[in-house]
mmCIF file of C-alpha atoms in Angstrom:
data_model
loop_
_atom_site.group_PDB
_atom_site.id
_atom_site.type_symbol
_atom_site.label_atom_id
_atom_site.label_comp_id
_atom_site.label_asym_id
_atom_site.label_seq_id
_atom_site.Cartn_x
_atom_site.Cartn_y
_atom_site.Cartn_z
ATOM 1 C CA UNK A 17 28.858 -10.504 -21.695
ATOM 2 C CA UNK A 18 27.827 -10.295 -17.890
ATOM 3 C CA UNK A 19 24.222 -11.068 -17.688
ATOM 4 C CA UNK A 20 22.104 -8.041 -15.467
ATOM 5 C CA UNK A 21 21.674 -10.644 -12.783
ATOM 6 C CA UNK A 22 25.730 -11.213 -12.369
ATOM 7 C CA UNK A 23 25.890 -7.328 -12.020
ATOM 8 C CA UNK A 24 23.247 -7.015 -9.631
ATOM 9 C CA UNK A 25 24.774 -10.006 -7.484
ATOM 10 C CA UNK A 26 28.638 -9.119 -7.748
ATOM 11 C CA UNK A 27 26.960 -5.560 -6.685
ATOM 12 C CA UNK A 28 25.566 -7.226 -3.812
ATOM 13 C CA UNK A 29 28.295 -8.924 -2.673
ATOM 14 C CA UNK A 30 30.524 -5.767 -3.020
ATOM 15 C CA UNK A 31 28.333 -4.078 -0.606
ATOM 16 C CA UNK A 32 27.972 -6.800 1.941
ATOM 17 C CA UNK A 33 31.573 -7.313 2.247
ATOM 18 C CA UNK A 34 31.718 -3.685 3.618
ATOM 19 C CA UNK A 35 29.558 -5.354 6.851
ATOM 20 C CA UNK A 36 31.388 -8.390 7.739
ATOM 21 C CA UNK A 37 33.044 -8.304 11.058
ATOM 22 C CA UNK A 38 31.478 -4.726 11.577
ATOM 23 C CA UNK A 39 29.074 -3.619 14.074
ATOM 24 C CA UNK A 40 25.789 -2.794 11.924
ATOM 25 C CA UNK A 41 23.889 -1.190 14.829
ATOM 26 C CA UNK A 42 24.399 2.198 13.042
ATOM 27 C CA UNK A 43 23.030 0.727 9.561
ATOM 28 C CA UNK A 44 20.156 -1.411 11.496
ATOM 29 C CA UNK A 45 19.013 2.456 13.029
ATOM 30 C CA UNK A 46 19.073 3.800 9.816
ATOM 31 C CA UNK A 47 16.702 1.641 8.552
ATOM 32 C CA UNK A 48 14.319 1.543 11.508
ATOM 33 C CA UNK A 49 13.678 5.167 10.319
ATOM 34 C CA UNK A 50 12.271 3.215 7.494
ATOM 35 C CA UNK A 51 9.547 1.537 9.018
ATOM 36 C CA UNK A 52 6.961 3.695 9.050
ATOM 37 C CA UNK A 53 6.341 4.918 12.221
ATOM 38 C CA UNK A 54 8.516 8.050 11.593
ATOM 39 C CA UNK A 55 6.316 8.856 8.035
ATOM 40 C CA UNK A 56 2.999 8.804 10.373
ATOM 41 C CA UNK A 57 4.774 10.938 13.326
ATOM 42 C CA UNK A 58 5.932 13.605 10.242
ATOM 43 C CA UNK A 59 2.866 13.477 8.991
ATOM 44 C CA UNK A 60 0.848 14.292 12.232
ATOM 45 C CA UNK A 61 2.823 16.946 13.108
ATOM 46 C CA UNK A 62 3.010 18.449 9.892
ATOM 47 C CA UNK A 63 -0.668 18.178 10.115
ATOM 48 C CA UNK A 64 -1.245 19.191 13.859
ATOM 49 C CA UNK A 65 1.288 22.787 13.728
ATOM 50 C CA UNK A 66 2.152 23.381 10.261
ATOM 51 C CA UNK A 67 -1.209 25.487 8.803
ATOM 52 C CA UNK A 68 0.485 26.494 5.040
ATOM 53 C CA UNK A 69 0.641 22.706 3.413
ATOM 54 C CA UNK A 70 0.338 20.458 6.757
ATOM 55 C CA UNK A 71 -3.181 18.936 5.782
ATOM 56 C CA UNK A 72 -2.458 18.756 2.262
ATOM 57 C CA UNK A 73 0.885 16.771 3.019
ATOM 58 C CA UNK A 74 -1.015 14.697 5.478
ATOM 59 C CA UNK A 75 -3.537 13.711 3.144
ATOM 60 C CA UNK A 76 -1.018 13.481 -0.110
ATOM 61 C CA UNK A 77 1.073 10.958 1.775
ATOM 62 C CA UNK A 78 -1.669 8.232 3.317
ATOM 63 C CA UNK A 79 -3.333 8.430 -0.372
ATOM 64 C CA UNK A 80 -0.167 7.928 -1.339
ATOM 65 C CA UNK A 81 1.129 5.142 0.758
ATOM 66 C CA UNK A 82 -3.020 3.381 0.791
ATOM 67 C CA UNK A 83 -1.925 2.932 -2.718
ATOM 68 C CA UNK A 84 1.576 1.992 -2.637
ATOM 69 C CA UNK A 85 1.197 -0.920 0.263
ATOM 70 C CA UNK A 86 -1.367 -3.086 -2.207
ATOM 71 C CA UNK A 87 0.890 -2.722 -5.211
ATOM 72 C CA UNK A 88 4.065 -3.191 -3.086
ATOM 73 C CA UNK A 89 2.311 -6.840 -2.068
ATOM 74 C CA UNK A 90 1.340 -7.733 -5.156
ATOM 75 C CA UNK A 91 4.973 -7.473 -6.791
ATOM 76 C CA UNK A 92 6.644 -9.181 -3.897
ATOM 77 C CA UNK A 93 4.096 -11.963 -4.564
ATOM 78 C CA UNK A 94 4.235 -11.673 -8.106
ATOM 79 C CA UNK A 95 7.964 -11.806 -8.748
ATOM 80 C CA UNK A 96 8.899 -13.939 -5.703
ATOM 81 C CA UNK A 97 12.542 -13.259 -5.758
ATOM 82 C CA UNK A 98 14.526 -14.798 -2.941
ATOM 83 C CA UNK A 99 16.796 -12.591 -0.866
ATOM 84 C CA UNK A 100 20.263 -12.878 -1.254
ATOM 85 C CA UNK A 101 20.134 -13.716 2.497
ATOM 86 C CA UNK A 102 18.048 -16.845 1.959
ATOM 87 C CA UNK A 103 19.365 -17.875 -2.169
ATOM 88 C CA UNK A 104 23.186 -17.265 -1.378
ATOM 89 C CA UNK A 105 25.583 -19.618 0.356
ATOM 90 C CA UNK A 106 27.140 -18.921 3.575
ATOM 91 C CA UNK A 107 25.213 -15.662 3.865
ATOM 92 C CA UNK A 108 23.767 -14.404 7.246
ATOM 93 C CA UNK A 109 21.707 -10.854 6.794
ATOM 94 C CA UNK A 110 22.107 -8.607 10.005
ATOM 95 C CA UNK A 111 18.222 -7.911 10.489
ATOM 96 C CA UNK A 112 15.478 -10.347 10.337
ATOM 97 C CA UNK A 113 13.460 -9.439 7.015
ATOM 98 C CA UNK A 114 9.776 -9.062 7.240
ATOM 99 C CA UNK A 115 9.079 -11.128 4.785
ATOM 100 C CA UNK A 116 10.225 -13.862 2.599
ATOM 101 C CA UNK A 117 10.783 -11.992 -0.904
ATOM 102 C CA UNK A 118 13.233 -9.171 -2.020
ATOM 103 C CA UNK A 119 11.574 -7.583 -4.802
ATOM 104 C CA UNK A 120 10.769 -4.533 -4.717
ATOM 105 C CA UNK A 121 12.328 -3.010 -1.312
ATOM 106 C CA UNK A 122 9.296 -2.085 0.205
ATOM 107 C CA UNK A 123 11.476 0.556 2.950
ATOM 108 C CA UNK A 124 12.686 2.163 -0.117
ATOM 109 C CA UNK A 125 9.812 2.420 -2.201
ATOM 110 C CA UNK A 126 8.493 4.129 1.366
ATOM 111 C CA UNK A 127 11.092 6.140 2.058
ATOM 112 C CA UNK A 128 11.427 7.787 -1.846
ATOM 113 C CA UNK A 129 7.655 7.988 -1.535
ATOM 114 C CA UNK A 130 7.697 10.266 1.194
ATOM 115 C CA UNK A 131 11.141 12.205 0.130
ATOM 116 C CA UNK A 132 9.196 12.958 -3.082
ATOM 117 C CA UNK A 133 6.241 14.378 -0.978
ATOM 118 C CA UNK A 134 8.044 16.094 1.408
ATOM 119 C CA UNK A 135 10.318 17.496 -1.868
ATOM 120 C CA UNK A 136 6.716 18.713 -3.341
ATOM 121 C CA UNK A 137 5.556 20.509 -0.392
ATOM 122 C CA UNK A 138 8.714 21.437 1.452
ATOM 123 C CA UNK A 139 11.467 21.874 -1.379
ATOM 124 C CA UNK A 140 14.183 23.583 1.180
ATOM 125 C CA UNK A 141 14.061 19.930 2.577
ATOM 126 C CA UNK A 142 14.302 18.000 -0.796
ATOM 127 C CA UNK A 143 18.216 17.184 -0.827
ATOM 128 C CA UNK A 144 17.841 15.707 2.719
ATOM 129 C CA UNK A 145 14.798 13.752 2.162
ATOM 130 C CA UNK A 146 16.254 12.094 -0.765
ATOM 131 C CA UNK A 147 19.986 11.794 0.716
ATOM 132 C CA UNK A 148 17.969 10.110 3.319
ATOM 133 C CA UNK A 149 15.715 7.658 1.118
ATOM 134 C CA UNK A 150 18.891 6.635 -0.735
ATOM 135 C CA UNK A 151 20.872 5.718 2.527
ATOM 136 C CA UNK A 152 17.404 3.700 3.368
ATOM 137 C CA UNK A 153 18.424 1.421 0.244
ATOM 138 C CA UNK A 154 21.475 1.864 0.529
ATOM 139 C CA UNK A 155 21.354 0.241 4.172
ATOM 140 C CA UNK A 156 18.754 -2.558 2.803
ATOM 141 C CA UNK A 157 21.663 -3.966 0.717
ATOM 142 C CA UNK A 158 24.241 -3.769 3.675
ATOM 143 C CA UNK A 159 22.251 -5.743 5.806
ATOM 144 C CA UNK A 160 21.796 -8.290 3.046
ATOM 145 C CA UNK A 161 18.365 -8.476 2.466
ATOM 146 C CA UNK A 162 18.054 -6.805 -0.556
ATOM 147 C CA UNK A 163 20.014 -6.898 -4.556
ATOM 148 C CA UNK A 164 20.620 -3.100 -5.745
ATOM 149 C CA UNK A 165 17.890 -4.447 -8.520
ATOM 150 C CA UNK A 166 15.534 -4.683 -5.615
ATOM 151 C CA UNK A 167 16.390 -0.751 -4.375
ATOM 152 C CA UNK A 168 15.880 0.768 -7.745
ATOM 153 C CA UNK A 169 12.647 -1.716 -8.148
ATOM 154 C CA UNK A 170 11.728 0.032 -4.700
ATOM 155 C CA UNK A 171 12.807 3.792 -5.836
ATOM 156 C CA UNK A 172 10.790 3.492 -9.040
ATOM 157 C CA UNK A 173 7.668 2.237 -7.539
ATOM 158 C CA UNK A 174 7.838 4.966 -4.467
ATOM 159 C CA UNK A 175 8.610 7.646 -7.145
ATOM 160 C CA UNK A 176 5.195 7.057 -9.562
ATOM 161 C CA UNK A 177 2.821 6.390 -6.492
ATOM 162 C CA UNK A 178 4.421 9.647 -4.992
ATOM 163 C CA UNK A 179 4.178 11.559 -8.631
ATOM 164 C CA UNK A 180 0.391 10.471 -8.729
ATOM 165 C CA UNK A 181 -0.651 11.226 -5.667
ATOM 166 C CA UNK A 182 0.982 14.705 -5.724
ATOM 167 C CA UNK A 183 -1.168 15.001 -9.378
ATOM 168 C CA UNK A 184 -4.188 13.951 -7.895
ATOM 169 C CA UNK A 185 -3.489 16.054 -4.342
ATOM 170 C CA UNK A 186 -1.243 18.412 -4.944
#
């Protein structure tokens, strides 16, 4: 019986494969958007021209993410998983990572954070935040800096900060 690891790293490699020889820039974009810098710009204007939920969606989110960034460091220090980039052979990710450990994806624990908060307040825009926070991990594990293991990690840990925040907030 295939241990969880082998799955997760056959996974990996399945994905990868699907990059080699293959211009990335499209993939590398995609998860620029998962940076941060678009959250804050949503949540300003939200906040600045949106008068219904705008300050509560403001406020839900940097609660939200104030508590997800601490806990987010403290696993990746905790579990100190290599990335597949840096524990398998003759592989080369396509983005520099921003740090040295995989687990949990801290873009998608982000990006499902804010498509559950944007799914709360704004529920017409639910399908496309979370189509949109699944191509984030989706696009972590194409670039090779990230096991699926590490996107679901990510998902799960974006989805309960978001869920108690919105309780809290919301």
């Amino acid at each position: 019986m295939k241990s969880l690891t082998k799955y997760d790293t056959d996974l990996f490699f399945r994905l990868y494969k699907l990059t080699l020889k293959r211009d990335c820039r499209s993939i590398i974009w995609l998860s620029k958007t998962g940076d941060g810098y678009l959250y804050f710009v949503i949540g300003m204007l939200l906040w600045a021209f949106e008068p219904e939920h705008g300050e509560l969606f403001l406020y839900t989110a940097l609660m939200a993410y104030a508590l997800e960034l601490p806990i987010y460091v403290l696993l990746k220090k905790m579990f100190k998983r290599p990335r597949p980039c840096d524990f398998l052979m003759n592989l080369t990710a396509h983005v520099t990572p921003s740090d040295k450990f995989s687990l949990p994806s801290g873009h998608t624990a982000a990006a499902t954070l804010m498509a559950c908060i944007v799914a709360h307040y704004y529920p017409s825009f639910a399908v496309l935040a979370y189509c949109w926070a699944a191509l984030i991990g989706l696009s972590r594990v194409l670039l090779g800096v990230h096991y699926p293991s590490d996107v679901v990690a990510g998902s799960l840990l974006g989805v309960t900060i978001a869920t108690l925040s919105i309780s809290i907030l919301g």
